[in-house]
CSV table of C-alpha atoms in Angstrom, one decimal:
chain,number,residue,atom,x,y,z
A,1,UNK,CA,6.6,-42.3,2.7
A,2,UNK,CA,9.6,-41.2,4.3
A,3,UNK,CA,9.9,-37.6,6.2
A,4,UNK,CA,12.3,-35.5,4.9
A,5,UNK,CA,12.5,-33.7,7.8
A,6,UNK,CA,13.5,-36.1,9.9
A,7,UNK,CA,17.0,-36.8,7.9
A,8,UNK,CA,17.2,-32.5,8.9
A,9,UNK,CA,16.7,-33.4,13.1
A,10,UNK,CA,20.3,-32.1,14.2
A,11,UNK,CA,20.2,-29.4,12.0
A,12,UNK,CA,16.4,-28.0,13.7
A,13,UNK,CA,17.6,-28.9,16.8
A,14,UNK,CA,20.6,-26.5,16.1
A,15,UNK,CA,17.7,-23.8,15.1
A,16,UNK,CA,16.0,-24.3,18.5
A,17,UNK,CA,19.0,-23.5,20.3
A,18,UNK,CA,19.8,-20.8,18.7
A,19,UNK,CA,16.2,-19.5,17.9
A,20,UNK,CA,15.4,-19.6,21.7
A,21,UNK,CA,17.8,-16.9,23.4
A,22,UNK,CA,16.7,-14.4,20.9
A,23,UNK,CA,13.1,-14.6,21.9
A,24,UNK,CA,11.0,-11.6,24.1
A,25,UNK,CA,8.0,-12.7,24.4
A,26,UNK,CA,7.3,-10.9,27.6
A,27,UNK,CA,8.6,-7.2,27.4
A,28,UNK,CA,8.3,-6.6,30.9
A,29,UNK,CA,11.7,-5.3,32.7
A,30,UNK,CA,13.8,-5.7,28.8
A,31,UNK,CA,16.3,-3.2,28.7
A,32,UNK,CA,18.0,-3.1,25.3
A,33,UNK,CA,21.6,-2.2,26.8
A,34,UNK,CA,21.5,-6.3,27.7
A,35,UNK,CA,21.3,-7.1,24.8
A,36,UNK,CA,25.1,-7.8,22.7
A,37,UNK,CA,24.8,-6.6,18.8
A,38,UNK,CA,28.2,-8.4,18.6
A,39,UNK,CA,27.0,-11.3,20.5
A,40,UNK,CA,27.3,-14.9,17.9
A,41,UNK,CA,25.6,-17.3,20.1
A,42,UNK,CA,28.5,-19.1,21.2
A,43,UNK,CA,30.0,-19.9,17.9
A,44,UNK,CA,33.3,-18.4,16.9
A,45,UNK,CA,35.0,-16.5,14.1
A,46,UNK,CA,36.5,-20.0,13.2
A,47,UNK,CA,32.7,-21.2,12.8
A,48,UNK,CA,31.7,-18.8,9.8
A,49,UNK,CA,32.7,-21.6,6.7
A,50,UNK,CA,30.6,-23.9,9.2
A,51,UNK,CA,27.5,-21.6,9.7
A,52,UNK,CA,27.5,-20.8,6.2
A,53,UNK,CA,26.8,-24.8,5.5
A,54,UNK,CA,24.0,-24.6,8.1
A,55,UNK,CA,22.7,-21.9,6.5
A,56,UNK,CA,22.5,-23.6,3.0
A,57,UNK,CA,21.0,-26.3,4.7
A,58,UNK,CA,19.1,-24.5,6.6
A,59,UNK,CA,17.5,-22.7,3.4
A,60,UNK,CA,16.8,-26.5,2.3
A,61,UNK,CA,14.4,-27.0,4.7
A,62,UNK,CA,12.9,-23.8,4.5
A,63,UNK,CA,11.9,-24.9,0.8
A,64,UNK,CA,10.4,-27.9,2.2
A,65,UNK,CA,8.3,-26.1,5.1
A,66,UNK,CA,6.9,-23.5,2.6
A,67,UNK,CA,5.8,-26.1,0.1
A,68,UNK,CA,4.0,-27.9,2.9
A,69,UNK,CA,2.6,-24.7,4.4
A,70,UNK,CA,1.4,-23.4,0.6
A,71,UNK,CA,0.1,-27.1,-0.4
A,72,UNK,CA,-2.0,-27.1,3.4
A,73,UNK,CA,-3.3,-23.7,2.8
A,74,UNK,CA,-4.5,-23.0,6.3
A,75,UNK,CA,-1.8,-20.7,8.0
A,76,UNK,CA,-0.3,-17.7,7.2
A,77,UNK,CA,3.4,-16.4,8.2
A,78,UNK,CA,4.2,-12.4,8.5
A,79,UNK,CA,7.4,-12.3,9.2
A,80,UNK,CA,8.2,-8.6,10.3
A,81,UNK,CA,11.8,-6.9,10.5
A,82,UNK,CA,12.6,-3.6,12.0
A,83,UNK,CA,16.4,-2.1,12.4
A,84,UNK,CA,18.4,0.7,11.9
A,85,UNK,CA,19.5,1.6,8.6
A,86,UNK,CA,22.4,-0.8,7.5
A,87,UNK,CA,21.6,-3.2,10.1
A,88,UNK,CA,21.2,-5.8,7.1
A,89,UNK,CA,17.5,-6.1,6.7
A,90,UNK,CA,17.8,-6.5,3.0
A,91,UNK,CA,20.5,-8.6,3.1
A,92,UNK,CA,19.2,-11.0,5.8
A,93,UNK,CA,15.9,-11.7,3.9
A,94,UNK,CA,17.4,-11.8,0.5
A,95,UNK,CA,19.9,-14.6,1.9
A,96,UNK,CA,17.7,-16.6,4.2
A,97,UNK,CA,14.4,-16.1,1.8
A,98,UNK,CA,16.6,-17.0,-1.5
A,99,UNK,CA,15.3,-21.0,-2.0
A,100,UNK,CA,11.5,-19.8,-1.4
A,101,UNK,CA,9.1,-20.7,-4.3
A,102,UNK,CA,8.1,-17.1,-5.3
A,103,UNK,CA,4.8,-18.0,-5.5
A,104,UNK,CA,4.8,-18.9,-1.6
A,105,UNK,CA,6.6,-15.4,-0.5
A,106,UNK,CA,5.5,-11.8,-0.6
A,107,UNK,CA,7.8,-9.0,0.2
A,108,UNK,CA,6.6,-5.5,0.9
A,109,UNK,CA,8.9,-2.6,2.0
A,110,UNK,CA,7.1,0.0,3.8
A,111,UNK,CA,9.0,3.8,3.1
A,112,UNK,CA,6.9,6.9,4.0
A,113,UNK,CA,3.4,6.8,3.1
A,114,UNK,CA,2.1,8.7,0.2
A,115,UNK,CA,-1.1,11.3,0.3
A,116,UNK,CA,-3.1,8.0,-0.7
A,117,UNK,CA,-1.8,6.4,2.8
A,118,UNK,CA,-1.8,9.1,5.0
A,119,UNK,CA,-5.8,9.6,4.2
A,120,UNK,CA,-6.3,6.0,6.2
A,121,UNK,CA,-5.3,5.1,9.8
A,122,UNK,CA,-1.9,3.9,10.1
A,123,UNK,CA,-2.4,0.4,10.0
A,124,UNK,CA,-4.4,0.5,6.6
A,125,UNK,CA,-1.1,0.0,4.5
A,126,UNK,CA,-0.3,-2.6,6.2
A,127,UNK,CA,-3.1,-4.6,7.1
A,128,UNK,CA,-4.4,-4.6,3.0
A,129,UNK,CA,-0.7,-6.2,2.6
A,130,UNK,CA,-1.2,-9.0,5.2
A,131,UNK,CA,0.2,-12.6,3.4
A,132,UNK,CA,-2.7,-15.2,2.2
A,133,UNK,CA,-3.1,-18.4,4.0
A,134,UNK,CA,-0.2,-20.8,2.4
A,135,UNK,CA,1.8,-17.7,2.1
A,136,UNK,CA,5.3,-16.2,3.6
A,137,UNK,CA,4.6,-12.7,4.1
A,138,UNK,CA,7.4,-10.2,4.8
A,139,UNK,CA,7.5,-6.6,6.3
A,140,UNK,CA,10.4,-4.4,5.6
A,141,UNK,CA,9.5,-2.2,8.0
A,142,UNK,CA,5.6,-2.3,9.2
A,143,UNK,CA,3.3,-0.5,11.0
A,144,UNK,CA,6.0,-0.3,13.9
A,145,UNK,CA,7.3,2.9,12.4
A,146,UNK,CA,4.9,4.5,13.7
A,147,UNK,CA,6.2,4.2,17.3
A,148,UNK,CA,9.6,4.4,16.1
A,149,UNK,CA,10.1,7.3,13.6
A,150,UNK,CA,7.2,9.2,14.0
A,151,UNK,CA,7.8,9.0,18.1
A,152,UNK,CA,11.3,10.3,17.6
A,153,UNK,CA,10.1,12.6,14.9
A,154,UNK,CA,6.9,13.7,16.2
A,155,UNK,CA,6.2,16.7,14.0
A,156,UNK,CA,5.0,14.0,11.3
A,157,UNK,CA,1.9,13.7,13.3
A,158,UNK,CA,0.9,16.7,11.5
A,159,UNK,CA,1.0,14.7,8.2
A,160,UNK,CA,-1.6,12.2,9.4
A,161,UNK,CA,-4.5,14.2,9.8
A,162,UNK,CA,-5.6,13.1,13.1
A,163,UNK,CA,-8.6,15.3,15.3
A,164,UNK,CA,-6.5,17.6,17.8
A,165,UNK,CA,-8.5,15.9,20.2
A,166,UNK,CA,-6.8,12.6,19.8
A,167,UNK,CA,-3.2,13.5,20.0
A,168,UNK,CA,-3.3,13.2,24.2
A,169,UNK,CA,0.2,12.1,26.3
A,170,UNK,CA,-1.6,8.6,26.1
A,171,UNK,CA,-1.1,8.6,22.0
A,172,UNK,CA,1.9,6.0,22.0
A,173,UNK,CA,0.2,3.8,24.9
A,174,UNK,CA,-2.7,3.8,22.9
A,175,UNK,CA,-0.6,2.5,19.9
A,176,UNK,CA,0.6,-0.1,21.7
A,177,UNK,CA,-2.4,-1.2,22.8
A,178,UNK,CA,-4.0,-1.3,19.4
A,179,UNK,CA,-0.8,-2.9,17.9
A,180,UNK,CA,-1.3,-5.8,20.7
A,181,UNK,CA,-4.6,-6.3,20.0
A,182,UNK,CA,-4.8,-6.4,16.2
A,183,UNK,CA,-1.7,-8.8,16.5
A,184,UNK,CA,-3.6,-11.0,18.8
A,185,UNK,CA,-6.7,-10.7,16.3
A,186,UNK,CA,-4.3,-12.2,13.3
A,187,UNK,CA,-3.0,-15.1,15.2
A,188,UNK,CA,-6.4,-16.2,16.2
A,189,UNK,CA,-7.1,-16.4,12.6
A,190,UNK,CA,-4.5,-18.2,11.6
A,191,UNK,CA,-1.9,-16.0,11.1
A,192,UNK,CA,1.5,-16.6,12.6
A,193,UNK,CA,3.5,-13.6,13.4
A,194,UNK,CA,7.3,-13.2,14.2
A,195,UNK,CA,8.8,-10.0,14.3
A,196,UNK,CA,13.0,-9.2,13.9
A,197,UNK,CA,14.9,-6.5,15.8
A,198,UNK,CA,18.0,-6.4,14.0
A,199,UNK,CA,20.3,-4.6,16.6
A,200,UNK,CA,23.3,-2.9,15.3
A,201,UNK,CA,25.7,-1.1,17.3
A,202,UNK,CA,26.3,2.4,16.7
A,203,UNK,CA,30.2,1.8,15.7
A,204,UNK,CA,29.5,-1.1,13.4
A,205,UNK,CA,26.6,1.3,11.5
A,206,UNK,CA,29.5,4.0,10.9
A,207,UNK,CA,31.8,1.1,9.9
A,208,UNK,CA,29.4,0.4,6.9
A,209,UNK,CA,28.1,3.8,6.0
A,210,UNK,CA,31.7,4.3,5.5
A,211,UNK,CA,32.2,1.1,3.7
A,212,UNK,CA,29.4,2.2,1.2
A,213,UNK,CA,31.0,5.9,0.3
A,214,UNK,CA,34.3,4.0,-0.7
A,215,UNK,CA,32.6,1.4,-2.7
A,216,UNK,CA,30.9,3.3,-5.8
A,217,UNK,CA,28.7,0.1,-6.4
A,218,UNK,CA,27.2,1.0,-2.9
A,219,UNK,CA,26.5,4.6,-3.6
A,220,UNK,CA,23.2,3.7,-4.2
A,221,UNK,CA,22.4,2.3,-0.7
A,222,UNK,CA,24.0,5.7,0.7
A,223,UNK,CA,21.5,9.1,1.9
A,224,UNK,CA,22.7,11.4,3.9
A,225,UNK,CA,19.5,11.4,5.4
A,226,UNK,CA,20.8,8.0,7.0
A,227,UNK,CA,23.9,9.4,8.5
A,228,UNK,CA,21.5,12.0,9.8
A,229,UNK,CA,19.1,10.0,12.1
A,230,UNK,CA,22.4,9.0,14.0
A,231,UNK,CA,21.9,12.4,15.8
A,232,UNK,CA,19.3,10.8,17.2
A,233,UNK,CA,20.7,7.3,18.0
A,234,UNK,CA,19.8,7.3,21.8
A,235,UNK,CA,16.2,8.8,20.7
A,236,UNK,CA,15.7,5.5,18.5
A,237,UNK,CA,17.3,2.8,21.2
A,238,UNK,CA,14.4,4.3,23.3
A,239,UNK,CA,12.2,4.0,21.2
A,240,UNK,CA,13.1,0.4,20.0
A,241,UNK,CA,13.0,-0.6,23.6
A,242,UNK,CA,9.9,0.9,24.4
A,243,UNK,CA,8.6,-1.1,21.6
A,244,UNK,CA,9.4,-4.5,22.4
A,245,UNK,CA,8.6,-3.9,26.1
A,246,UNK,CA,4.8,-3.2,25.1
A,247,UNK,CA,4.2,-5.1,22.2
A,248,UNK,CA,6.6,-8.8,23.0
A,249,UNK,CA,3.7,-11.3,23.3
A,250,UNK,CA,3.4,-15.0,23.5
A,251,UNK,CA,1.1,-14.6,20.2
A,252,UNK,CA,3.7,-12.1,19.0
A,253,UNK,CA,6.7,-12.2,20.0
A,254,UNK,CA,10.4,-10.3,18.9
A,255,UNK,CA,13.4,-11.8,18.4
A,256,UNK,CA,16.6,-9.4,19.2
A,257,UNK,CA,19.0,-10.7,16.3
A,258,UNK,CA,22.7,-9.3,17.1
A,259,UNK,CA,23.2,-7.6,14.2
A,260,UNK,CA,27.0,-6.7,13.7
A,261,UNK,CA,28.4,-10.0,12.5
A,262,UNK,CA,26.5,-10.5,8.8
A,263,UNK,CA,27.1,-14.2,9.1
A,264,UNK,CA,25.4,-14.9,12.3
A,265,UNK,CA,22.5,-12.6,11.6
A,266,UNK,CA,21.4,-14.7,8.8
A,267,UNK,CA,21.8,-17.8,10.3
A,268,UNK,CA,19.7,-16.3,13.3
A,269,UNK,CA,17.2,-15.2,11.1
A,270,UNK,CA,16.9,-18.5,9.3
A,271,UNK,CA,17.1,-20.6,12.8
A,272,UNK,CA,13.9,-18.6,14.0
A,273,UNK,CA,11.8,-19.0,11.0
A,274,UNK,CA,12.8,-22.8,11.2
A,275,UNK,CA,12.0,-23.1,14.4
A,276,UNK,CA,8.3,-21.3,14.3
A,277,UNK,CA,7.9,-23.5,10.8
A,278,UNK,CA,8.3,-26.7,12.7
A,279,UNK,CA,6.1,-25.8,15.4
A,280,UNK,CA,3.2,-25.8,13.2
A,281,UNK,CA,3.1,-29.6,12.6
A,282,UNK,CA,2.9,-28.2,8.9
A,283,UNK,CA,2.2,-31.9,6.4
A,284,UNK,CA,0.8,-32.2,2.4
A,285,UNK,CA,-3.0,-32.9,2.6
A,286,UNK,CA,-4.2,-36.3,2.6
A,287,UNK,CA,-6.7,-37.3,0.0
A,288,UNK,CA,-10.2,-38.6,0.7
A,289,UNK,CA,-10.8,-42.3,-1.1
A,290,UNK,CA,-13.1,-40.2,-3.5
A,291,UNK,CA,-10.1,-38.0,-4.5
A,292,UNK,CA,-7.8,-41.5,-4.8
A,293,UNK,CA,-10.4,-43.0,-6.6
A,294,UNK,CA,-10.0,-40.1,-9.1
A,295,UNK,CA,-5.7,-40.8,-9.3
A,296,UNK,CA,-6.4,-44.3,-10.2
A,297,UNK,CA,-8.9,-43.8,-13.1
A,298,UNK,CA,-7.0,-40.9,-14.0
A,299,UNK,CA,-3.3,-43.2,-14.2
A,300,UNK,CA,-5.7,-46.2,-15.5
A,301,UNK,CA,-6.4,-43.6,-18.6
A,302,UNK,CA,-3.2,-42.6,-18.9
A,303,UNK,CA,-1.7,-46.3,-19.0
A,304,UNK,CA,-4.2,-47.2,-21.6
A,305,UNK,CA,-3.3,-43.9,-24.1
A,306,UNK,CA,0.0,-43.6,-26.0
């Protein structure tokens, strides 16, 4: 039978080349001030009707990949994203995620953790949350908060119960370090793991918390709570960076999505997840001659009944 896929070439070719810039998979020396949250890959304001095409296209062959990763059942994708409130999260995986088979996707959205949560390690949330083989799993937000928000806001330490003993200066290497190694653990069991930095600019943040107190339909997405952590902008681009320079892995790598053009980000997004797809030589399992055998009795009966 013919490869669908294959009619698709130009448009994962596109993916590549746009997927592969984005990607740290060696955090050593990355210094986030390099990195453009305008930036569009090349393509021009004059490109958005065209990207939004690739994008439809691109969502496509995203249907295809997940039905031959759920039919194959033998790898997993957890697919983690991490921003700054109104970077577009939401938006990103709602448009990118939107021809998935439901029964092939999970989506979990990590807020604070309740008393339940905060009576297990850190990673327990998460880890219980991790997608099945043949499954799309997806993090809003993940166990990375806990070197993001709880580093800039260290008095919730005190929330999680730990032995004095074990809050030393070495607390957020240590984190790292367990973070890298439970990541490595996953992916030698089948679990493929990319993980999104959506990185908005300070200016285009204000833009849309602005945007959402003039539109009463966005109300909802407003808290002033938001508009507070920008006192601590510089605190949280630390942070972030810090982050991807001890956790980017070959096994585990981040992609640094510019994050103030809407259009691009979701084509980004999508071109990644293409990309990583592709690479897993994904196919529908081939039958033994016992299961053929089955078919044809099976169609023989059915031929032979009204």
């Amino acid at each position: 039978m013919p490869d669908p896929l294959k009619d698709h070439r130009a448009l994962l070719d596109i993916a590549h080349k746009l997927a592969k810039p984005l990607r740290v998979s060696d955090g050593a020396g990355f210094k986030l001030k390099d990195w453009d949250p305008a930036d569009t890959g090349g393509l021009g304001a004059e490109e958005k009707p065209l990207s939004k095409d690739l994008l439809q296209q691109g969502i496509l062959v995203l249907s295809e990949l997940q039905q031959r990763l759920y039919s194959q059942d033998c790898w997993a994708v957890l697919l983690i994203f991490q921003a700054m409130d109104a970077a577009g999260k939401d938006g990103a995986i709602r448009h990118v995620m939107s021809g998935i088979d439901p029964a092939g996707c999970q989506v979990f959205s990590f807020k604070a953790p309740s008393a339940e949560e905060l009576d297990h390690d850190y990673m327990w949330r998460c880890m219980r949350n991790m997608p099945e083989r043949g499954r799309i799993g997806i993090f809003n937000r993940s166990y990375y908060e806990e070197v993001l928000i709880v580093k800039v806001h260290q008095h919730l330490l005190q929330q999680q119960k730990l032995p004095a003993g074990l809050v030393t200066d070495n607390l957020w290497h240590e984190r790292y370090e367990d973070i890298r190694h439970i990541e490595r653990y996953l992916s030698r069991n089948g679990v493929l793991i990319r993980k999104f930095f959506l990185n908005v600019s300070k200016a285009e943040q204000k833009k849309r918390f602005l945007e959402r107190l003039d539109n009463p339909d966005k109300h909802w997405k407003f808290s002033a709570a938001d508009a507070a952590e920008r006192d601590h902008w510089d605190h949280y681009m630390a942070a972030y960076q810090d982050m991807i320079r001890n956790t980017a892995t070959d096994y585990a790598p981040w992609y640094v999505v510019p994050a103030d053009n809407k259009w691009f980000t979701r084509i980004a997004v999508a071109s990644v997840i293409l990309d990583s797809l592709t690479g897993l030589d994904l196919h529908y399992p081939e039958l033994d001659e016992v299961r053929k055998s089955e078919l044809r009795k099976a169609r023989e009966a059915l031929q032979r009944k009204e």
